[in-house]
mmCIF file of C-alpha atoms in Angstrom:
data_model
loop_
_atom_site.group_PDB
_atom_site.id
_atom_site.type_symbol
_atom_site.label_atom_id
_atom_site.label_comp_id
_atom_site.label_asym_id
_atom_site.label_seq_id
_atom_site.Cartn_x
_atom_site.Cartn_y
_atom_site.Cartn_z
ATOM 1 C CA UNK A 1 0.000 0.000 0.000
ATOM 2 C CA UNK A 2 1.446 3.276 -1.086
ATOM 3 C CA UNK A 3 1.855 5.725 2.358
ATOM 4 C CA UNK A 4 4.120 8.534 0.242
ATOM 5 C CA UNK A 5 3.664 10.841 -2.301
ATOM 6 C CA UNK A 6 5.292 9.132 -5.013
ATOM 7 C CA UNK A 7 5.070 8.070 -8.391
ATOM 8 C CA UNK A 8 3.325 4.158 -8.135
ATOM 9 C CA UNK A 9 6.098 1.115 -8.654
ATOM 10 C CA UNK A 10 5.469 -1.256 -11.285
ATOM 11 C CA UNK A 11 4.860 -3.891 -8.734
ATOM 12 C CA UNK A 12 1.836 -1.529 -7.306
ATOM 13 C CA UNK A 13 0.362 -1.243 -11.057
ATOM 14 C CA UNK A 14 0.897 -4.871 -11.601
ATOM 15 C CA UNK A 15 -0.918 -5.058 -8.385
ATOM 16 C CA UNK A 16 -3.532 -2.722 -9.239
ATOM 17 C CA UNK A 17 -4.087 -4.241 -12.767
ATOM 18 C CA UNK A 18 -5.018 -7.637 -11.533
ATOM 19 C CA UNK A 19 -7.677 -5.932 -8.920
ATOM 20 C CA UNK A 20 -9.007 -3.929 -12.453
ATOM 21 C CA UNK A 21 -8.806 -6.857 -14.561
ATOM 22 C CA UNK A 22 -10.845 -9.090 -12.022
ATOM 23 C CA UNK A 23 -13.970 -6.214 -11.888
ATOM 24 C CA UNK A 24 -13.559 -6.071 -15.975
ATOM 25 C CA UNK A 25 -14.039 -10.062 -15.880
ATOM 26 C CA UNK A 26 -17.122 -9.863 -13.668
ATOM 27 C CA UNK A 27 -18.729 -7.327 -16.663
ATOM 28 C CA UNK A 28 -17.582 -9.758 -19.314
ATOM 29 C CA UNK A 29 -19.524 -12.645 -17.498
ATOM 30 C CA UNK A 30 -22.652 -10.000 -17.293
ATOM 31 C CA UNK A 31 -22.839 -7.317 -19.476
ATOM 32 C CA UNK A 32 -22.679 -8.005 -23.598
ATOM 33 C CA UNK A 33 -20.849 -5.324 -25.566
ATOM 34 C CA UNK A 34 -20.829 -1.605 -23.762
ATOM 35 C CA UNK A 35 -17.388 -1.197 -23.410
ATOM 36 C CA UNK A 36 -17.560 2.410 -22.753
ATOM 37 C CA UNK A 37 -20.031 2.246 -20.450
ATOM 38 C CA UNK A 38 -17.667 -0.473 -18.416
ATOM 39 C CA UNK A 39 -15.203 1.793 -18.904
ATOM 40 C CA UNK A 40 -16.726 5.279 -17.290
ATOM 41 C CA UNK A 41 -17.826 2.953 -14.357
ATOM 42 C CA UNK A 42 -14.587 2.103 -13.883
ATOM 43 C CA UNK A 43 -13.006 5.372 -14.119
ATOM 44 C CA UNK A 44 -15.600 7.062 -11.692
ATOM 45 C CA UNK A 45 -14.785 3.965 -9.231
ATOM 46 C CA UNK A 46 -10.861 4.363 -9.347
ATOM 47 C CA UNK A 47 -11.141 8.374 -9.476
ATOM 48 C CA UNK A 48 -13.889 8.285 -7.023
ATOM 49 C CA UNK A 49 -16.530 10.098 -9.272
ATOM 50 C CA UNK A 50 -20.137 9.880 -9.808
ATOM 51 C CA UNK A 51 -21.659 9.092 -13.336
ATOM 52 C CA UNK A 52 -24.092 10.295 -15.389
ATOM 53 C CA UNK A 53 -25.902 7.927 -18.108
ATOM 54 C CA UNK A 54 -27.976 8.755 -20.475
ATOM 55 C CA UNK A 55 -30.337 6.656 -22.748
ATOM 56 C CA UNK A 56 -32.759 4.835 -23.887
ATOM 57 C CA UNK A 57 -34.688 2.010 -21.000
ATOM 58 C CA UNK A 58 -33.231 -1.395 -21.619
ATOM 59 C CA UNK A 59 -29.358 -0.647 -22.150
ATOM 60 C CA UNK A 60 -28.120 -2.923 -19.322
ATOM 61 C CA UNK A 61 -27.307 0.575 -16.669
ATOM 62 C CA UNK A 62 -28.718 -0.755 -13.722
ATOM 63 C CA UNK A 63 -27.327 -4.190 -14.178
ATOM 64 C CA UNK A 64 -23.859 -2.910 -15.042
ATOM 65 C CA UNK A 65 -24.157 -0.780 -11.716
ATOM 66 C CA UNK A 66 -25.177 -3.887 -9.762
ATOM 67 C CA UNK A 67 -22.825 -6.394 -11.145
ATOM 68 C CA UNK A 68 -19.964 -3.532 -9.880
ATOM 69 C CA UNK A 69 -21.414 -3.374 -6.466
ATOM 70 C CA UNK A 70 -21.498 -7.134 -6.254
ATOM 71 C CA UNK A 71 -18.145 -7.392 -7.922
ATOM 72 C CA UNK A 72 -16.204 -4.993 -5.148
ATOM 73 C CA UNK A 73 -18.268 -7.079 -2.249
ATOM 74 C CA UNK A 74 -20.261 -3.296 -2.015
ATOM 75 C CA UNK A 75 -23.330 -2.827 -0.648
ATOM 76 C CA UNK A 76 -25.790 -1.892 -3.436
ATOM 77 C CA UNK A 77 -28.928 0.364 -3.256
ATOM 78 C CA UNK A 78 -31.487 1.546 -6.500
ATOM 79 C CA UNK A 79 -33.481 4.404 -5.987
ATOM 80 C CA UNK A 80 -36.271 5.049 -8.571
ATOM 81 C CA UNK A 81 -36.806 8.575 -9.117
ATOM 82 C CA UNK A 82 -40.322 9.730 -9.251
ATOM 83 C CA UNK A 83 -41.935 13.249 -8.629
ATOM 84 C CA UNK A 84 -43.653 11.766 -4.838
ATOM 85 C CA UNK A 85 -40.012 10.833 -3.799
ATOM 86 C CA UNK A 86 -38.999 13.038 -0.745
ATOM 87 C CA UNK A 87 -35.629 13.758 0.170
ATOM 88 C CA UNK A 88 -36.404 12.019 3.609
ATOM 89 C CA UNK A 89 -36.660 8.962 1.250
ATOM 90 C CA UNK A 90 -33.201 9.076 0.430
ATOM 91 C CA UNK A 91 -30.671 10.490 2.892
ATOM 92 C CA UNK A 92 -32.791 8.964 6.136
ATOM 93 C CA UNK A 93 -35.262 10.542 8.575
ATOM 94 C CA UNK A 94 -35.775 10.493 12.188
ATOM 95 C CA UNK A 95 -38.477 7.556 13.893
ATOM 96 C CA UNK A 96 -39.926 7.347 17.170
ATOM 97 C CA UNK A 97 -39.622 4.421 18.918
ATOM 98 C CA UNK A 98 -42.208 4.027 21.757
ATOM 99 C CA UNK A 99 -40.477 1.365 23.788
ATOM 100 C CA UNK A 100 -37.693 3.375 24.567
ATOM 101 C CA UNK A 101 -39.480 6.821 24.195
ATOM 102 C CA UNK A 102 -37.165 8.496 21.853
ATOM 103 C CA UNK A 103 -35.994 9.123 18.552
ATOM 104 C CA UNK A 104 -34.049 6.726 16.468
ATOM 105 C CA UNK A 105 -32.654 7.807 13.078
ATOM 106 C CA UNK A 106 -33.207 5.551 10.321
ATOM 107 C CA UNK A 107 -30.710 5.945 6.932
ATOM 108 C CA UNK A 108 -31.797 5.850 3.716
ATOM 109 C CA UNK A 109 -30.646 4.447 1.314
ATOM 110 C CA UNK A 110 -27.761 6.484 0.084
ATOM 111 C CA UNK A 111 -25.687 5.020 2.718
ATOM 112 C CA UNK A 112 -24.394 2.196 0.152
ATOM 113 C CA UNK A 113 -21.606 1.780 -1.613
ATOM 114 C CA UNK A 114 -22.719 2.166 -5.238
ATOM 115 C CA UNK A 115 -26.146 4.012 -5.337
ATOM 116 C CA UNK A 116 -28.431 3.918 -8.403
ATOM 117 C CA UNK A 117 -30.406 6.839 -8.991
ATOM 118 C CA UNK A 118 -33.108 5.651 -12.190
ATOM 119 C CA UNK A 119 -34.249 8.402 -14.015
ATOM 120 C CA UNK A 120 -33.099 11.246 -11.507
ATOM 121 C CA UNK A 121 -34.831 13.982 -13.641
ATOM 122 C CA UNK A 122 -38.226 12.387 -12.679
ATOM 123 C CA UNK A 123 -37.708 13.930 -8.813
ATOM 124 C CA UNK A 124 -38.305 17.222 -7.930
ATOM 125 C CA UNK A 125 -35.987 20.100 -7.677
ATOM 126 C CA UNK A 126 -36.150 19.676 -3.935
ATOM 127 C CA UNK A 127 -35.386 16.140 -4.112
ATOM 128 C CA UNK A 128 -32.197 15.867 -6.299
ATOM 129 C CA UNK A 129 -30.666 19.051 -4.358
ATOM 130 C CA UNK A 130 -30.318 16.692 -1.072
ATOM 131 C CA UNK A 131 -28.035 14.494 -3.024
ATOM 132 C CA UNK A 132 -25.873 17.600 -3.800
ATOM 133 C CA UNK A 133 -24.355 17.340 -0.082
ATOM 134 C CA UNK A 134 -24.325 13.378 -0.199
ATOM 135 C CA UNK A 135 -22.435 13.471 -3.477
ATOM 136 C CA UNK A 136 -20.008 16.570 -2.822
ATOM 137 C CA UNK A 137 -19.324 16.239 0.846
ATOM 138 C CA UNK A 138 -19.719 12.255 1.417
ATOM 139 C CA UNK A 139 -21.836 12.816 4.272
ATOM 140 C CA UNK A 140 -25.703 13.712 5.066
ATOM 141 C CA UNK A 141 -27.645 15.180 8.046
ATOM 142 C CA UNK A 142 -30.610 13.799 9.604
ATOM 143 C CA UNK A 143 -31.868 16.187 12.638
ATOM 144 C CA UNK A 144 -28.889 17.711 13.008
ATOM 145 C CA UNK A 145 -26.385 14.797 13.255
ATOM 146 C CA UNK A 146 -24.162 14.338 10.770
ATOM 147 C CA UNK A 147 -23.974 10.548 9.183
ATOM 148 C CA UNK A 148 -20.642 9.708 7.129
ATOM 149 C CA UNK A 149 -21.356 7.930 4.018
ATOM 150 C CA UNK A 150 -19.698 4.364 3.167
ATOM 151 C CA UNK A 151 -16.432 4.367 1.484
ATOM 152 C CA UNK A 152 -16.299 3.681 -1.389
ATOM 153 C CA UNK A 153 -19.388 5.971 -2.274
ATOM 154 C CA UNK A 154 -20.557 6.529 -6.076
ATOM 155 C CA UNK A 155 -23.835 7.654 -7.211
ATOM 156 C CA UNK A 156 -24.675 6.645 -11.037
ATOM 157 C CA UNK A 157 -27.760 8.659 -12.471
ATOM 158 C CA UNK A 158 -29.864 7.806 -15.320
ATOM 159 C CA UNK A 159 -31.451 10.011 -17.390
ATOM 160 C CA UNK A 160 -33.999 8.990 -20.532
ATOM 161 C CA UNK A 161 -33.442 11.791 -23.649
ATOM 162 C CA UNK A 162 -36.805 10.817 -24.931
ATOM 163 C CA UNK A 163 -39.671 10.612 -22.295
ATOM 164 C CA UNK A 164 -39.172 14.203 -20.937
ATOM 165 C CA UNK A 165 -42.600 14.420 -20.328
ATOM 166 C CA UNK A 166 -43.181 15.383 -16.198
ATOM 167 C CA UNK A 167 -39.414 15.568 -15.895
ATOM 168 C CA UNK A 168 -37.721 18.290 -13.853
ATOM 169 C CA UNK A 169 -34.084 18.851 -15.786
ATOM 170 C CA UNK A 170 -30.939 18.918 -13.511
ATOM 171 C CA UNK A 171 -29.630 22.161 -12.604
ATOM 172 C CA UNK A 172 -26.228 22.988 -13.795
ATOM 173 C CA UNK A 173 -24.608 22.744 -9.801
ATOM 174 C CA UNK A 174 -26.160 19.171 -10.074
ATOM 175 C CA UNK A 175 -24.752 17.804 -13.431
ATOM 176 C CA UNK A 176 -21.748 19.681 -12.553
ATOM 177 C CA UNK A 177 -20.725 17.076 -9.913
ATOM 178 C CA UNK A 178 -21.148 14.638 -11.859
ATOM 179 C CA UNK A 179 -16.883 13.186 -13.116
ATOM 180 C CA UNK A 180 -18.927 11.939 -16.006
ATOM 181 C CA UNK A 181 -21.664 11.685 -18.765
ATOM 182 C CA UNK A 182 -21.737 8.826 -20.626
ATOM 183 C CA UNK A 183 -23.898 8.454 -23.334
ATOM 184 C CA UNK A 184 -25.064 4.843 -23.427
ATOM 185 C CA UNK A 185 -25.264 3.133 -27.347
ATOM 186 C CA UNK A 186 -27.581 0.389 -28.652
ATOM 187 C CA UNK A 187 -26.134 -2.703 -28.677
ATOM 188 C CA UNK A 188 -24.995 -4.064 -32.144
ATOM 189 C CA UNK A 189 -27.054 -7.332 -33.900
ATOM 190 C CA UNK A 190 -24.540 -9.592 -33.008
ATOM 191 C CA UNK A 191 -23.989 -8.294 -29.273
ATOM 192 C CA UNK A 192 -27.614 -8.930 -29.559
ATOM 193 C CA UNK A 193 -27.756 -12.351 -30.909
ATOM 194 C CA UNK A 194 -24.982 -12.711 -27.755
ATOM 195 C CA UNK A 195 -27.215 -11.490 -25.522
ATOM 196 C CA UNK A 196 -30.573 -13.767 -26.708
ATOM 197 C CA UNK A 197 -27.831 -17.248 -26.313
ATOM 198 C CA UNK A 198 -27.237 -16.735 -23.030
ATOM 199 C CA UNK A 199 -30.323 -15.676 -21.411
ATOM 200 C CA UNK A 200 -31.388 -18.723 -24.008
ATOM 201 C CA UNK A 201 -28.703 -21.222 -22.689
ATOM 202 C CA UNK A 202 -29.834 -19.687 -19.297
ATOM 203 C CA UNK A 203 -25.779 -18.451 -18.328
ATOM 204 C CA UNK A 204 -27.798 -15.401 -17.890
ATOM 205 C CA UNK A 205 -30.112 -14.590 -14.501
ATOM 206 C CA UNK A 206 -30.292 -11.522 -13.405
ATOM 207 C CA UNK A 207 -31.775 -13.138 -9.940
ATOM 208 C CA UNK A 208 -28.378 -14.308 -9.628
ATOM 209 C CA UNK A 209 -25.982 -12.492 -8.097
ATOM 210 C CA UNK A 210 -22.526 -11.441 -9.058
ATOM 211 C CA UNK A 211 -19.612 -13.456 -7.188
ATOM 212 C CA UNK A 212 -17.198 -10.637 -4.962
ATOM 213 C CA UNK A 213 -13.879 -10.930 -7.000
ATOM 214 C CA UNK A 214 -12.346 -8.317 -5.143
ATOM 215 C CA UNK A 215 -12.545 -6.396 -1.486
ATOM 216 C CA UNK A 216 -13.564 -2.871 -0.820
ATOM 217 C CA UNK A 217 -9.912 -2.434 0.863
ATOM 218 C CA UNK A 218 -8.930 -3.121 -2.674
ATOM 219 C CA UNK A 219 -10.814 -0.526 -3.428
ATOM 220 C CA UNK A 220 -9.459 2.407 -1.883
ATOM 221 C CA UNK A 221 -5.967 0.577 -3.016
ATOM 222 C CA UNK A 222 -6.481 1.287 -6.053
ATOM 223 C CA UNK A 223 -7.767 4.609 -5.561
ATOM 224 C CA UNK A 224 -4.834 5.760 -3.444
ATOM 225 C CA UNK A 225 -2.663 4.734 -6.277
ATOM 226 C CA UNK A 226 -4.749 6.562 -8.698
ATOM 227 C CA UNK A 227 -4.132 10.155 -7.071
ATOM 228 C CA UNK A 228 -0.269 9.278 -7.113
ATOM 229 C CA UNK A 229 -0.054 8.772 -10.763
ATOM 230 C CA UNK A 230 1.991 11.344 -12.093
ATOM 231 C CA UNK A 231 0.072 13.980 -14.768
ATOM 232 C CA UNK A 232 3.002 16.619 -15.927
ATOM 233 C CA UNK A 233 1.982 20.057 -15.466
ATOM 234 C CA UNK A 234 1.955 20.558 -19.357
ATOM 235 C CA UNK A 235 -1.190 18.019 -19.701
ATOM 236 C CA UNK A 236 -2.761 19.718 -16.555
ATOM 237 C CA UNK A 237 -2.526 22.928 -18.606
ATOM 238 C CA UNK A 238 -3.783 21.175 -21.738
ATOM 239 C CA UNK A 239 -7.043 20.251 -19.474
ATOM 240 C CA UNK A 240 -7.167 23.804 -18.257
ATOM 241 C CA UNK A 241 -7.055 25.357 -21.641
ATOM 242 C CA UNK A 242 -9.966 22.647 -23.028
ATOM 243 C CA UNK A 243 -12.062 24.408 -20.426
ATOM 244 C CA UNK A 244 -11.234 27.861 -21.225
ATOM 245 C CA UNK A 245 -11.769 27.380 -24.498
ATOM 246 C CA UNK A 246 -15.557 26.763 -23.638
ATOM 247 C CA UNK A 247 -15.776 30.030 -21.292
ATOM 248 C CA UNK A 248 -14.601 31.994 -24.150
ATOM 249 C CA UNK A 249 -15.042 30.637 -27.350
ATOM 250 C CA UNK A 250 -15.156 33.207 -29.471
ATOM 251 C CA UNK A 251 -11.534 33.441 -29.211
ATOM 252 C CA UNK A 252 -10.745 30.056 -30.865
ATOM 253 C CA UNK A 253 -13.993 28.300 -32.034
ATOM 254 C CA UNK A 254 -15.351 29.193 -35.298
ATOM 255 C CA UNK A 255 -17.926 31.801 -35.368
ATOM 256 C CA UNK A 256 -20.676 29.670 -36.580
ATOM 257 C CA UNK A 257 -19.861 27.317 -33.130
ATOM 258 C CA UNK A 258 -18.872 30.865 -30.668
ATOM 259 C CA UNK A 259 -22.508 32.186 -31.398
ATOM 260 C CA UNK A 260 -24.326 29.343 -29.782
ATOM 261 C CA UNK A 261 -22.302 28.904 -26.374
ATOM 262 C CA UNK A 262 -23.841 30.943 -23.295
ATOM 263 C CA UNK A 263 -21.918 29.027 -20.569
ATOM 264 C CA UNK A 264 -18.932 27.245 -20.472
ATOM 265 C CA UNK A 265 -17.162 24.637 -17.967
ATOM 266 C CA UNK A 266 -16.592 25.762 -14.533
ATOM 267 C CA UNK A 267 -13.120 24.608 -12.793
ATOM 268 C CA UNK A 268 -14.912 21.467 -11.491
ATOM 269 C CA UNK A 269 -14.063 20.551 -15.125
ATOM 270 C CA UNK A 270 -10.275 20.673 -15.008
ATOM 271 C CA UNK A 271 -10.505 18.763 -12.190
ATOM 272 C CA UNK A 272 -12.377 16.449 -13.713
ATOM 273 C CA UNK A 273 -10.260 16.016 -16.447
ATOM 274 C CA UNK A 274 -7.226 15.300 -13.848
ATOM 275 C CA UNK A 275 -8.954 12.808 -11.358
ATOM 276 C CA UNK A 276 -10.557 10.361 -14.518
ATOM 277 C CA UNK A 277 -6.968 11.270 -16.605
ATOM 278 C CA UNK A 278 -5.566 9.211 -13.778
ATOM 279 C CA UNK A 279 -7.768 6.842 -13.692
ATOM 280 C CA UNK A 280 -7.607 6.360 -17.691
ATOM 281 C CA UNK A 281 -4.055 5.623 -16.958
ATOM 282 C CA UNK A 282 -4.427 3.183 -14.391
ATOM 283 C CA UNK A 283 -6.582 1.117 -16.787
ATOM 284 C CA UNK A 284 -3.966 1.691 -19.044
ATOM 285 C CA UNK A 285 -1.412 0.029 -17.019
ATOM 286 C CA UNK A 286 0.695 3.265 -16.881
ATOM 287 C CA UNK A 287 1.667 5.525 -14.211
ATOM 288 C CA UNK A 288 1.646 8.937 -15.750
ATOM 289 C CA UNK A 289 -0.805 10.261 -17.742
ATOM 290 C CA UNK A 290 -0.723 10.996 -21.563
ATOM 291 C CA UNK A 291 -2.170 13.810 -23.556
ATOM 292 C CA UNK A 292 -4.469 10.781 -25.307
ATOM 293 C CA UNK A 293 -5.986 10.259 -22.085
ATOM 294 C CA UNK A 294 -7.609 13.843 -21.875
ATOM 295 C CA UNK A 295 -8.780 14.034 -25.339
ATOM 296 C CA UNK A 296 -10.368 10.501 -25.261
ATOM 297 C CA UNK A 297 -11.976 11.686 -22.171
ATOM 298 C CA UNK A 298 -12.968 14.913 -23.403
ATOM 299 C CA UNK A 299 -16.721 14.328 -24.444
ATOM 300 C CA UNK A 300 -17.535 12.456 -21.261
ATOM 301 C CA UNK A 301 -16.255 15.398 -18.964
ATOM 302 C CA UNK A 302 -17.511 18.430 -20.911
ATOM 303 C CA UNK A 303 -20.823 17.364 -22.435
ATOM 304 C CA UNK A 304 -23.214 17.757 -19.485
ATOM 305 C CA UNK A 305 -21.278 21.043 -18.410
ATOM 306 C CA UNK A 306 -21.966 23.346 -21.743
ATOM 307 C CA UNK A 307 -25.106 25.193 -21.884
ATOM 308 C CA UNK A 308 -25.781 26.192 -25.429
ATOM 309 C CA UNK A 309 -28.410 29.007 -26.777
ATOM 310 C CA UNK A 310 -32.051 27.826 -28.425
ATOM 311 C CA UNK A 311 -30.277 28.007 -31.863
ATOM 312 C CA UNK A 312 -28.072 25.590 -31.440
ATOM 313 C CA UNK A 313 -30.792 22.635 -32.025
ATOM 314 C CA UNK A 314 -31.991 24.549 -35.116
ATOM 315 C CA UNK A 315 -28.315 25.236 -35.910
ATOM 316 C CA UNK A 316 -27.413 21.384 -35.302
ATOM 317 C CA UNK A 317 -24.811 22.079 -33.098
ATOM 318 C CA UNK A 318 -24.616 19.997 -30.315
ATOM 319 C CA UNK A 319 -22.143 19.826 -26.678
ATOM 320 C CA UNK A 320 -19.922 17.249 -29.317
ATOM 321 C CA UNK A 321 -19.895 20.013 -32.410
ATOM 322 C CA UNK A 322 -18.351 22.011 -29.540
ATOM 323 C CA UNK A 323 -16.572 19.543 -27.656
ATOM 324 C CA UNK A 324 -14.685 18.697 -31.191
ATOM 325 C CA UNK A 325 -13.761 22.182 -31.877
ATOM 326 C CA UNK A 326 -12.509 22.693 -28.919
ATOM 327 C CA UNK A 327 -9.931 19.712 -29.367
ATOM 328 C CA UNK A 328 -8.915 20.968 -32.761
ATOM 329 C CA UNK A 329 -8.201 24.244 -31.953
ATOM 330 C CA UNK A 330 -5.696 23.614 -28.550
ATOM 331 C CA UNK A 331 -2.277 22.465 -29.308
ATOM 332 C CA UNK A 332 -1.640 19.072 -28.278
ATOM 333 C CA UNK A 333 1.864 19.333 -25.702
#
């Protein structure tokens, strides 16, 4: 276990690799095809992130987030969004019990180790804004008292582009703490097909549960070596300038792009871009980060955190269009 500041040994990334490699195999037994969305789990486990998804029902989300609960021996909780859900209902509340005349506080079920949050834009505004302490300060408060959360914690939220009928959008300080969006794909025919023969053959149950093939000490193992991997100051200016680029794009995106930007990343974004750059590395099997690792991550930390004008949909421009420009027009260190 690494108890200095240094650069990780290759004996701690060989180390690390094998913990990585045995959550990757637990997907492979579960989840057909959606190797990104493997992948941003992953990252927003080792960088200790939370995830945003977005798509279609049906994409294997929750199953991927329970199979990585299950897989780290973490305790797992879903919460389905709806617009009745209070925020008692997930950080705890208080009950009285009458045998021993008091107050005894019951948590909810955000004290877990990997919390699903289905369709989080079906809750109120009231409702997601008590998950902005859970998720940013790793604690809640019930009555007063102050309740740590578990450790490892990670919140993935799912969002569905197409129903947005009764939904309540997240506000930008929620999406903002969010290391990630991922945009979840269809599956192609033959991932499919893959999928059909094995719920066919029966390999597939999802009342069975996922075997532990790691600890949650390994866990924060892996973790700890993730913040010591090295990321040279040039690449953390290379982040820094992707983001800037967004706040004032009129200075380097073409006009056509500039136009339709009202808001760009805050510094939540750079820091982003550091914690899952690390992370991207780890999985990698490296201990430094390369300039490849920000731009493939690029999309997944900046598209939830641009707000663009009404044009843009008319104009066809979406958070990629911009995203893209913006990797084209900083120099690559």
């Amino acid at each position: 276990m690494i108890t200095t500041q240094t650069q990780p040994d290759q004996r701690e990334l060989d180390s690390v690799r094998g913990i990585v490699d045995a959550i990757s195999g637990a997907f492979t037994a579960k989840i057909v095809g959606q190797r990104d969305l493997r992948e941003s789990l992953l990252i927003g486990l080792l960088a200790g992130g939370h995830i945003l998804l977005e798509s279609v029902p049906g994409l294997a989300k929750t199953t991927a987030a329970k199979v990585l609960a299950e897989s780290i021996h973490g305790r797992f909780q879903r919460i389905q969004c709806t617009p009745d859900l209070l925020p008692s209902d997930i950080i705890g509340t208080q009950i009285y019990d009458s045998a021993t005349n008091s107050f005894v506080t019951q948590l909810g079920p955000v004290h877990a180790n990997i919390v699903l949050l289905d369709e989080i834009n079906r809750s109120s505004a009231k409702t997601q804004s008590a998950m902005l302490e859970a998720m940013e300060e790793r604690q809640t408060t019930i009555a007063g008292q102050v309740h740590p959360l578990e450790d490892p914690f990670m919140v993935v939220a799912t969002q569905n582009p197409v129903d947005q009928e009764g939904t309540y959008p997240l506000s930008e300080a929620q999406t903002d703490r969010f290391l990630l969006k991922e945009i979840v794909r269809y599956p192609s025919p033959q991932e499919e097909v893959e999928v059909m023969s094995r719920i066919d053959a029966g390999i597939y149950d999802p009342r069975r549960p996922t075997a532990p093939v790691v600890s949650l000490d390994d866990v924060l193992r892996v973790q700890q070596v993730v913040r010591h991997v090295h990321m040279d100051r040039a690449l953390m200016l290379y982040a820094s300038q992707l983001v800037d680029v967004t706040r004032h794009p009129e200075r380097a995106l073409p006009k056509q792009i500039a136009r339709l930007v009202e808001y760009g990343a805050s510094p939540r974004a750079t820091i982003a871009f550091c914690k899952a750059a690390r992370a991207q590395a780890v999985l990698s099997g490296r201990a430094h980060v390369l300039p490849e690792d920000i731009a493939k991550l690029a999309h997944r930390v900046l598209r939830h955190r641009l707000i663009l004008g009404f044009e843009a949909a008319s104009a066809d421009i979406t958070a990629e269009v911009v995203v893209d420009a913006a990797l084209r027009a900083v120099r690559v260190p």
